Amino acid sequence: MKKKILDLIKKKNKKKIVSLTAYSKNIASILDNYCDIVLVGDSLGSVLYSYKSTREVSLDMMIEHSKSVRMGIKKALMVVDMPHNTYRNSKEALKNAKLIMKKTKCHGVKLEGGKKIYETVKILVKNKIPVMGHLGLLPQSDKTFKFKGQKKSERDNILKDSQLLEKAGVFSIVLECVETSLAKLVTKGLKIPTIGIGASKYCDGQILVFDDLIGLNPMKYRFVKKYINIRNEISKAVLNYSKEVRKIKFPNKKNSY
Ligand code: KIV
């Protein structure tokens, strides 16, 4: 595990880090061939369960989806999001992070926030739990869902928080919806890699929600590029299947015992 994390950190300034989210085994087993990091994101709350926010995601949900993802992972670093209200203080965070690590056999956990979680991160790291940070737009607490870095105070805080998280021992930081010049500044100021989502090409790596990349999610976001419209492909396949069943073409002799 330590080696995987050190190898990831070594990629900074050398090779871009590729990352995607997965919520289940079959998808994870495909992503594992191409990704450095597979994240079981609490975005599963909105993507799979249509929750209004990730705040409704429970620890049990994260653990069950992560157990499925784990079965598809052989090479990549697997990180699991700690959901809302599972790291309100260091004691709670340590108990829940240990449970996630034990039940899912993941390689690390991700927590949202900066100064507020500094002591917590230090304690997790001291207990040999690798931690990934998350700054910029923080879906577990954000009210506006606007990109970050327009106001000077916001810029200063994100910059300071990134330094604090590094000091606390995180192995990398996700920067979500961060203005380009700020993402560049944060990335330059750190020894650990930054992983951007809506945070420009200047981050050390990139992450997207997999359902967005394949066009399964019909929503459109500026920071997403759809590499395939999988909804169309699925529609075509299901249409063919429905036609064949109705015309008694499927199942045929070959599909029967
Ligand atoms: O929950 C998630 O999927 C995430 C990524 C968008 C970084 O945190």
Short mmCIF file of C-alpha atoms and ligand atoms in Angstrom, two decimals:
data_model
loop_
_atom_site.label_atom_id
_atom_site.label_comp_id
_atom_site.label_asym_id
_atom_site.label_seq_id
_atom_site.Cartn_x
_atom_site.Cartn_y
_atom_site.Cartn_z
CA MET A 1 0.00 0.00 0.00
CA LYS A 2 2.76 2.43 0.98
CA LYS A 3 4.51 1.74 -2.33
CA LYS A 4 1.37 2.47 -4.34
CA ILE A 5 1.04 5.84 -2.61
CA LEU A 6 4.72 6.70 -3.01
CA ASP A 7 4.56 5.76 -6.71
CA LEU A 8 1.58 8.08 -7.11
CA ILE A 9 3.37 11.00 -5.43
CA LYS A 10 6.43 10.40 -7.65
CA LYS A 11 4.26 11.06 -10.71
CA LYS A 12 4.11 14.77 -9.82
CA ASN A 13 5.81 16.89 -12.50
CA LYS A 14 6.48 13.75 -14.53
CA LYS A 15 3.27 11.99 -15.60
CA LYS A 16 -0.37 13.07 -15.39
CA ILE A 17 -2.45 11.08 -12.93
CA VAL A 18 -5.61 9.50 -14.34
CA SER A 19 -8.58 8.96 -12.09
CA LEU A 20 -12.28 8.09 -12.31
CA THR A 21 -15.08 7.16 -9.96
CA ALA A 22 -16.61 3.68 -9.77
CA TYR A 23 -19.48 2.38 -7.69
CA SER A 24 -19.47 -1.30 -8.66
CA LYS A 25 -17.27 -4.26 -9.61
CA ASN A 26 -17.73 -4.59 -13.39
CA ILE A 27 -17.01 -0.93 -14.12
CA ALA A 28 -14.12 -0.90 -11.63
CA SER A 29 -12.52 -3.88 -13.39
CA ILE A 30 -12.44 -1.90 -16.66
CA LEU A 31 -11.19 1.34 -15.09
CA ASP A 32 -8.48 -0.60 -13.25
CA ASN A 33 -6.67 -1.11 -16.58
CA TYR A 34 -6.36 2.61 -17.28
CA CYS A 35 -6.59 4.55 -14.02
CA ASP A 36 -4.02 5.35 -11.37
CA ILE A 37 -6.79 6.04 -8.86
CA VAL A 38 -10.33 4.66 -8.68
CA LEU A 39 -12.48 6.67 -6.29
CA VAL A 40 -15.65 5.37 -4.71
CA GLY A 41 -17.13 8.86 -4.54
CA ASP A 42 -20.07 9.87 -2.41
CA SER A 43 -21.34 11.37 -5.68
CA LEU A 44 -23.06 7.96 -5.87
CA GLY A 45 -25.78 9.61 -3.76
CA SER A 46 -26.85 11.87 -6.61
CA VAL A 47 -25.72 9.68 -9.52
CA LEU A 48 -27.30 6.40 -8.41
CA TYR A 49 -29.86 7.33 -5.79
CA SER A 50 -31.06 10.77 -7.02
CA TYR A 51 -30.46 12.30 -3.58
CA LYS A 52 -30.57 16.10 -3.51
CA SER A 53 -27.10 16.17 -2.00
CA THR A 54 -24.26 13.89 -0.97
CA ARG A 55 -25.16 14.71 2.64
CA GLU A 56 -27.72 11.87 2.57
CA VAL A 57 -25.14 9.19 1.78
CA SER A 58 -24.49 6.81 4.69
CA LEU A 59 -21.39 4.97 5.81
CA ASP A 60 -23.08 1.63 5.10
CA MET A 61 -23.80 2.64 1.50
CA MET A 62 -20.18 3.66 0.97
CA ILE A 63 -18.94 0.40 2.47
CA GLU A 64 -21.24 -1.83 0.41
CA HIS A 65 -20.44 -0.10 -2.90
CA SER A 66 -16.74 -0.12 -2.03
CA LYS A 67 -16.80 -3.86 -1.33
CA SER A 68 -18.17 -4.34 -4.83
CA VAL A 69 -15.57 -2.00 -6.39
CA ARG A 70 -12.75 -3.75 -4.50
CA MET A 71 -13.51 -6.98 -6.36
CA GLY A 72 -12.70 -5.23 -9.64
CA ILE A 73 -9.43 -3.63 -8.55
CA LYS A 74 -6.05 -5.29 -9.05
CA LYS A 75 -3.64 -2.46 -9.88
CA ALA A 76 -5.11 0.95 -9.19
CA LEU A 77 -5.09 2.84 -5.93
CA MET A 78 -8.59 2.61 -4.49
CA VAL A 79 -9.83 5.56 -2.44
CA VAL A 80 -13.17 5.76 -0.62
CA ASP A 81 -15.01 8.96 0.27
CA MET A 82 -15.87 9.39 3.94
CA PRO A 83 -19.49 10.52 3.82
CA HIS A 84 -20.97 13.57 5.56
CA ASN A 85 -21.22 13.37 9.37
CA THR A 86 -18.74 10.53 9.67
CA TYR A 87 -15.71 12.72 10.55
CA ARG A 88 -17.14 15.50 12.74
CA ASN A 89 -14.29 15.03 15.22
CA SER A 90 -11.04 13.07 15.27
CA LYS A 91 -12.41 10.21 17.37
CA GLU A 92 -15.40 9.68 15.09
CA ALA A 93 -13.19 9.98 12.00
CA LEU A 94 -10.66 7.43 13.23
CA LYS A 95 -13.35 4.91 14.16
CA ASN A 96 -15.12 5.26 10.79
CA ALA A 97 -11.96 5.41 8.68
CA LYS A 98 -10.70 2.22 10.35
CA LEU A 99 -14.03 0.55 9.61
CA ILE A 100 -13.91 1.61 5.93
CA MET A 101 -10.33 0.38 5.57
CA LYS A 102 -11.10 -2.94 7.29
CA LYS A 103 -14.37 -3.74 5.52
CA THR A 104 -13.44 -2.55 2.03
CA LYS A 105 -9.66 -3.19 1.92
CA CYS A 106 -9.27 0.15 0.12
CA HIS A 107 -5.94 1.97 0.05
CA GLY A 108 -7.07 5.28 1.49
CA VAL A 109 -9.96 7.60 2.35
CA LYS A 110 -10.93 11.07 1.11
CA LEU A 111 -12.21 13.87 3.34
CA GLU A 112 -13.54 17.29 2.32
CA GLY A 113 -12.17 20.46 3.91
CA GLY A 114 -9.03 22.32 5.01
CA LYS A 115 -8.23 23.96 8.34
CA LYS A 116 -11.30 22.41 10.00
CA ILE A 117 -10.06 18.85 9.44
CA TYR A 118 -6.33 19.53 10.00
CA GLU A 119 -6.11 17.74 13.38
CA THR A 120 -8.32 14.88 12.14
CA VAL A 121 -6.12 14.27 9.11
CA LYS A 122 -3.02 14.28 11.32
CA ILE A 123 -4.56 11.62 13.57
CA LEU A 124 -5.65 9.41 10.65
CA VAL A 125 -2.20 9.62 9.08
CA LYS A 126 -0.56 8.88 12.44
CA ASN A 127 -2.72 5.75 12.53
CA LYS A 128 -1.41 4.71 9.11
CA ILE A 129 -4.58 5.60 7.22
CA PRO A 130 -3.65 7.27 3.90
CA VAL A 131 -5.75 10.39 3.37
CA MET A 132 -6.64 12.28 0.21
CA GLY A 133 -7.78 15.89 0.65
CA HIS A 134 -10.55 17.70 -1.23
CA LEU A 135 -10.63 21.51 -1.62
CA GLY A 136 -12.52 24.06 -3.73
CA LEU A 137 -16.16 23.21 -4.18
CA LEU A 138 -17.04 20.90 -1.30
CA PRO A 139 -20.34 19.15 -2.13
CA GLN A 140 -20.91 17.97 1.45
CA SER A 141 -21.12 21.57 2.74
CA ASP A 142 -21.43 23.94 -0.25
CA LYS A 143 -24.59 25.98 -0.62
CA THR A 144 -24.01 27.76 -3.96
CA PHE A 145 -22.25 25.17 -6.12
CA LYS A 146 -20.33 27.94 -7.92
CA PHE A 147 -16.69 27.59 -8.94
CA LYS A 148 -14.16 28.85 -6.39
CA GLY A 149 -11.40 31.42 -6.62
CA GLN A 150 -13.05 34.64 -7.69
CA LYS A 151 -12.79 36.39 -4.31
CA LYS A 152 -9.38 37.13 -2.80
CA SER A 153 -10.41 35.70 0.58
CA GLU A 154 -11.54 32.49 -1.09
CA ARG A 155 -8.24 32.21 -2.99
CA ASP A 156 -6.18 32.85 0.14
CA ASN A 157 -8.12 30.25 2.11
CA ILE A 158 -7.80 27.54 -0.55
CA LEU A 159 -4.08 28.23 -0.88
CA LYS A 160 -3.55 28.14 2.89
CA ASP A 161 -5.73 25.04 3.26
CA SER A 162 -3.72 23.18 0.62
CA GLN A 163 -0.51 23.89 2.53
CA LEU A 164 -2.11 22.82 5.79
CA LEU A 165 -3.39 19.55 4.32
CA GLU A 166 0.05 18.77 2.94
CA LYS A 167 1.54 19.49 6.38
CA ALA A 168 -1.06 17.18 7.98
CA GLY A 169 0.14 14.37 5.69
CA VAL A 170 -2.40 13.92 2.86
CA PHE A 171 -0.95 12.10 -0.16
CA SER A 172 -2.84 14.19 -2.73
CA ILE A 173 -5.63 16.76 -2.98
CA VAL A 174 -8.69 16.86 -5.24
CA LEU A 175 -9.38 20.40 -6.45
CA GLU A 176 -13.01 20.70 -7.48
CA CYS A 177 -14.25 23.63 -9.60
CA VAL A 178 -11.26 25.88 -8.89
CA GLU A 179 -10.38 28.86 -11.10
CA THR A 180 -7.46 28.14 -13.46
CA SER A 181 -4.77 30.48 -12.07
CA LEU A 182 -5.55 29.41 -8.51
CA ALA A 183 -5.38 25.70 -9.41
CA LYS A 184 -1.99 26.41 -11.00
CA LEU A 185 -0.77 28.26 -7.92
CA VAL A 186 -1.95 25.58 -5.51
CA THR A 187 -0.39 22.82 -7.62
CA LYS A 188 2.96 24.66 -7.88
CA GLY A 189 3.09 25.21 -4.14
CA LEU A 190 2.74 21.55 -3.20
CA LYS A 191 5.04 18.51 -3.21
CA ILE A 192 2.03 16.19 -3.36
CA PRO A 193 -0.11 15.92 -6.52
CA THR A 194 -3.38 17.76 -7.12
CA ILE A 195 -6.19 15.99 -8.97
CA GLY A 196 -8.54 18.38 -10.74
CA ILE A 197 -12.21 18.24 -11.63
CA GLY A 198 -13.23 21.49 -13.23
CA ALA A 199 -9.84 22.83 -12.18
CA SER A 200 -7.92 23.25 -15.47
CA LYS A 201 -5.03 21.41 -17.09
CA TYR A 202 -2.57 22.72 -14.51
CA CYS A 203 -3.41 20.08 -11.89
CA ASP A 204 -1.17 17.02 -11.66
CA GLY A 205 -4.05 14.76 -12.59
CA GLN A 206 -7.70 14.63 -13.56
CA ILE A 207 -10.79 12.94 -12.17
CA LEU A 208 -14.33 12.67 -13.55
CA VAL A 209 -17.47 10.91 -12.46
CA PHE A 210 -17.55 7.86 -14.74
CA ASP A 211 -21.28 8.14 -15.51
CA ASP A 212 -20.62 11.67 -16.83
CA LEU A 213 -17.73 10.54 -19.06
CA ILE A 214 -19.86 7.87 -20.76
CA GLY A 215 -22.94 10.08 -21.06
CA LEU A 216 -25.08 7.88 -18.81
CA ASN A 217 -25.94 10.94 -16.78
CA PRO A 218 -28.10 13.18 -19.03
CA MET A 219 -27.02 16.35 -17.13
CA LYS A 220 -24.51 18.69 -18.80
CA TYR A 221 -21.62 20.31 -16.93
CA ARG A 222 -18.96 22.66 -18.31
CA PHE A 223 -16.12 20.59 -16.86
CA VAL A 224 -17.31 17.28 -18.34
CA LYS A 225 -16.43 15.83 -21.71
CA LYS A 226 -18.62 12.96 -22.86
CA TYR A 227 -16.43 10.37 -24.59
CA ILE A 228 -19.40 8.25 -25.69
CA ASN A 229 -23.16 8.59 -25.51
CA ILE A 230 -23.78 5.29 -23.80
CA ARG A 231 -27.50 6.04 -23.37
CA ASN A 232 -27.85 5.77 -27.18
CA GLU A 233 -25.86 2.54 -27.29
CA ILE A 234 -27.92 1.00 -24.47
CA SER A 235 -31.16 2.14 -26.15
CA LYS A 236 -30.13 0.46 -29.41
CA ALA A 237 -29.27 -2.81 -27.64
CA VAL A 238 -32.48 -2.87 -25.59
CA LEU A 239 -34.57 -2.01 -28.67
CA ASN A 240 -33.02 -4.98 -30.56
CA TYR A 241 -33.60 -7.26 -27.59
CA SER A 242 -37.25 -6.20 -27.23
CA LYS A 243 -37.84 -6.72 -30.99
CA GLU A 244 -36.27 -10.18 -30.91
CA VAL A 245 -38.23 -11.30 -27.86
CA ARG A 246 -41.50 -10.10 -29.41
CA LYS A 247 -40.72 -11.80 -32.73
CA ILE A 248 -39.68 -14.99 -30.90
CA LYS A 249 -36.16 -14.72 -32.34
CA PHE A 250 -34.58 -14.76 -28.91
CA PRO A 251 -34.00 -17.13 -27.21
CA ASN A 252 -33.28 -19.50 -30.10
CA LYS A 253 -32.00 -23.09 -30.05
CA LYS A 254 -28.44 -21.98 -29.22
CA ASN A 255 -29.66 -20.13 -26.15
CA SER A 256 -31.73 -23.03 -24.89
CA TYR A 257 -30.99 -26.22 -22.93
O1 KIV B 1 -17.78 12.11 -4.91
C1 KIV B 1 -17.07 12.20 -5.93
O2 KIV B 1 -17.31 11.56 -6.95
C2 KIV B 1 -15.92 13.11 -5.87
C3 KIV B 1 -15.26 13.45 -7.15
C4 KIV B 1 -16.13 14.29 -7.98
C5 KIV B 1 -13.94 14.07 -6.94
O3 KIV B 1 -15.59 13.56 -4.82
#
